[in-house]
CSV table of C-alpha atoms in Angstrom, one decimal:
chain,number,residue,atom,x,y,z
A,1,MET,CA,-9.0,-0.7,11.5
A,2,VAL,CA,-10.1,2.1,9.0
A,3,ASN,CA,-13.4,2.4,10.8
A,4,ALA,CA,-11.5,2.6,14.1
A,5,VAL,CA,-9.4,5.3,12.8
A,6,LYS,CA,-12.2,7.4,11.2
A,7,ALA,CA,-14.3,6.9,14.8
A,8,VAL,CA,-11.6,8.5,16.5
A,9,LYS,CA,-10.8,10.9,13.7
A,10,TRP,CA,-7.2,10.4,13.5
A,11,HIS,CA,-5.6,12.1,10.7
A,12,VAL,CA,-4.3,8.7,9.3
A,13,ALA,CA,-7.8,8.3,7.7
A,14,ASN,CA,-7.3,11.2,5.5
A,15,ALA,CA,-4.0,10.5,4.9
A,16,LEU,CA,-5.0,7.1,3.5
A,17,GLN,CA,-7.8,8.8,1.4
A,18,GLN,CA,-5.3,11.4,0.0
A,19,SER,CA,-2.6,8.4,-0.8
A,20,LYS,CA,-5.6,6.7,-2.8
A,21,GLN,CA,-6.4,9.6,-4.7
A,22,LEU,CA,-2.7,10.2,-5.5
A,23,LEU,CA,-2.7,6.8,-6.9
A,24,LYS,CA,-5.6,7.2,-8.9
A,25,ASP,CA,-4.4,10.6,-10.2
A,26,THR,CA,-1.0,8.9,-11.2
A,27,ILE,CA,-2.5,6.1,-13.0
A,28,ALA,CA,-5.0,8.8,-14.8
A,29,GLY,CA,-1.8,10.7,-15.8
A,30,ASN,CA,-3.3,13.9,-14.0
A,31,GLU,CA,0.0,15.6,-13.7
A,32,ALA,CA,-1.5,18.7,-12.2
A,33,ALA,CA,-3.2,16.7,-9.3
A,34,VAL,CA,-0.1,14.6,-8.8
A,35,THR,CA,2.1,17.9,-8.3
A,36,ARG,CA,-0.2,19.4,-5.9
A,37,ALA,CA,-0.5,16.2,-3.7
A,38,LEU,CA,3.1,15.9,-3.7
A,39,GLU,CA,3.6,19.6,-2.9
A,40,ALA,CA,1.4,19.3,-0.1
A,41,ALA,CA,2.9,15.9,1.2
A,42,HIS,CA,6.2,17.5,1.2
A,43,SER,CA,5.4,20.5,2.9
A,44,ASP,CA,3.5,18.6,5.5
A,45,ASP,CA,5.7,15.8,6.2
A,46,THR,CA,9.2,17.4,6.0
A,47,SER,CA,11.3,19.2,8.4
A,48,ILE,CA,12.4,22.7,7.2
A,49,LEU,CA,15.9,21.7,8.2
A,50,ASN,CA,15.7,18.7,5.5
A,51,TYR,CA,13.1,20.1,3.1
A,52,ASN,CA,15.7,20.3,0.3
A,53,ASP,CA,17.4,17.1,0.9
A,54,GLU,CA,16.8,14.7,-1.8
A,55,ASN,CA,16.5,11.7,0.6
A,56,SER,CA,13.6,13.4,2.5
A,57,LEU,CA,11.8,13.9,-0.7
A,58,ALA,CA,12.1,10.3,-1.7
A,59,CYS,CA,11.0,9.2,1.8
A,60,VAL,CA,7.9,11.8,1.8
A,61,ILE,CA,7.0,10.3,-1.9
A,62,SER,CA,7.2,6.7,-0.7
A,63,ILE,CA,5.0,7.6,2.3
A,64,ALA,CA,2.5,9.7,-0.1
A,65,TYR,CA,2.0,6.4,-2.1
A,66,TYR,CA,1.5,4.2,1.0
A,67,TYR,CA,-2.0,3.3,-0.3
A,68,ALA,CA,-0.1,1.8,-3.2
A,69,LYS,CA,0.8,-1.3,-1.2
A,70,ASN,CA,-2.9,-2.6,-1.6
A,71,ASP,CA,-2.2,-3.3,-5.2
A,72,TYR,CA,1.4,-3.2,-5.7
A,73,HIS,CA,4.9,-4.5,-4.5
A,74,VAL,CA,6.6,-1.1,-3.8
A,75,HIS,CA,10.3,-1.0,-4.0
A,76,ARG,CA,12.7,2.1,-3.4
A,77,GLU,CA,16.1,2.3,-5.2
A,78,TYR,CA,15.2,-0.8,-7.5
A,79,ALA,CA,18.0,-2.2,-9.2
A,80,THR,CA,18.0,-2.3,-12.7
A,81,GLY,CA,21.1,-3.5,-14.2
A,82,LYS,CA,21.8,0.1,-15.4
A,83,GLY,CA,21.3,2.1,-12.2
A,84,PHE,CA,18.5,2.3,-9.7
A,85,ALA,CA,14.9,3.6,-10.2
A,86,ASP,CA,14.0,5.6,-7.4
A,87,LEU,CA,10.7,4.0,-6.7
A,88,VAL,CA,9.2,1.1,-8.5
A,89,MET,CA,5.5,-0.3,-8.0
A,90,ILE,CA,4.9,-3.7,-9.5
A,91,PRO,CA,1.2,-4.7,-9.5
A,92,ARG,CA,0.4,-7.6,-7.2
A,93,ASN,CA,-0.9,-11.1,-8.9
A,94,ASN,CA,-4.4,-10.6,-10.1
A,95,VAL,CA,-4.0,-6.6,-10.1
A,96,SER,CA,-4.7,-5.1,-13.7
A,97,LYS,CA,-3.0,-1.8,-13.0
A,98,PRO,CA,0.1,-0.6,-14.8
A,99,ALA,CA,3.5,-0.9,-13.0
A,100,LEU,CA,5.1,2.6,-12.1
A,101,ILE,CA,8.3,3.7,-12.5
A,102,VAL,CA,9.1,7.0,-10.5
A,103,GLU,CA,12.3,9.0,-11.2
A,104,LEU,CA,13.0,11.9,-8.7
A,105,LYS,CA,15.1,14.8,-9.8
A,106,LYS,CA,16.3,18.0,-8.0
A,107,ASP,CA,17.1,21.4,-9.5
A,108,LYS,CA,16.3,19.8,-13.4
A,109,ASP,CA,12.8,19.1,-14.5
A,110,ALA,CA,10.5,16.1,-14.8
A,111,GLU,CA,11.2,15.4,-18.2
A,112,THR,CA,14.8,14.8,-17.0
A,113,GLY,CA,13.5,11.8,-15.0
A,114,ILE,CA,11.5,10.4,-17.7
A,115,ASP,CA,14.5,10.5,-19.9
A,116,GLN,CA,16.7,8.7,-17.3
A,117,ILE,CA,14.1,6.1,-17.1
A,118,LYS,CA,14.1,5.6,-20.9
A,119,LYS,CA,18.1,6.0,-21.5
A,120,ARG,CA,18.8,3.5,-18.8
A,121,ASN,CA,15.9,1.2,-20.0
A,122,TYR,CA,14.5,0.8,-16.7
A,123,PRO,CA,11.2,-0.6,-17.9
A,124,GLN,CA,12.9,-3.6,-19.5
A,125,LYS,CA,13.9,-4.7,-15.8
A,126,VAL,CA,9.8,-4.3,-14.9
A,127,ALA,CA,8.3,-5.4,-18.5
A,128,GLU,CA,8.2,-9.3,-17.1
A,129,TYR,CA,5.5,-8.2,-14.6
A,130,THR,CA,3.2,-6.4,-16.5
A,131,GLY,CA,2.1,-5.3,-20.2
A,132,ASP,CA,1.5,-1.7,-19.2
A,133,ILE,CA,4.1,0.5,-17.4
A,134,LEU,CA,3.8,4.2,-16.5
A,135,LEU,CA,6.8,6.5,-16.4
A,136,VAL,CA,7.0,9.1,-13.8
A,137,GLY,CA,9.3,12.0,-13.6
A,138,ILE,CA,9.2,14.3,-10.6
A,139,ASN,CA,11.4,17.4,-10.0
A,140,TYR,CA,11.7,19.7,-7.0
A,141,ASP,CA,13.1,23.0,-7.5
A,142,THR,CA,15.0,24.2,-4.4
A,143,ASP,CA,14.9,27.9,-5.3
A,144,THR,CA,11.2,28.2,-6.0
A,145,LYS,CA,10.2,25.1,-3.8
A,146,GLU,CA,8.1,24.1,-6.7
A,147,HIS,CA,7.4,20.4,-7.9
A,148,THR,CA,6.8,19.3,-11.1
A,149,CYS,CA,5.5,16.2,-12.5
A,150,LYS,CA,5.6,14.4,-16.2
A,151,ILE,CA,3.6,11.0,-16.4
A,152,GLU,CA,4.2,9.0,-19.8
A,153,ARG,CA,2.9,5.6,-20.8
A,154,TRP,CA,5.9,3.4,-21.8
A,155,GLU,CA,6.0,2.5,-25.6
A,156,LYS,CA,7.7,-0.7,-26.2
């Protein structure tokens, strides 16, 4: 499929490569690269009429991480017992990558997303699946149209 898509120069091949790089950058903790990738995805894949809508941002981020489905079970609005994590990626069997817990914020800051993950103890729900967990806070500022990202390794 990938070779067929490349042969006809569909934009899908480029989008998959960008998604793959986004996942690599997230796992590497490259906050600046993740921020740039998410800003580009949000700009490219959201109607101007819905650009400031939090659900639109959540959908765009889910699509931006599409490549993760190769190695992860991807869940939106993952029930944690104390709320819902916006996006959780749990490694598939025999995949040695960290689980990812992503919390989206609007008009706050990325650190607020990390704080919510910790305060509501979202990692506890995911800890049974993997030893390593990354916490990812993403904020979108509706006034400046800027995104920020904070990535931390969860310390048990």
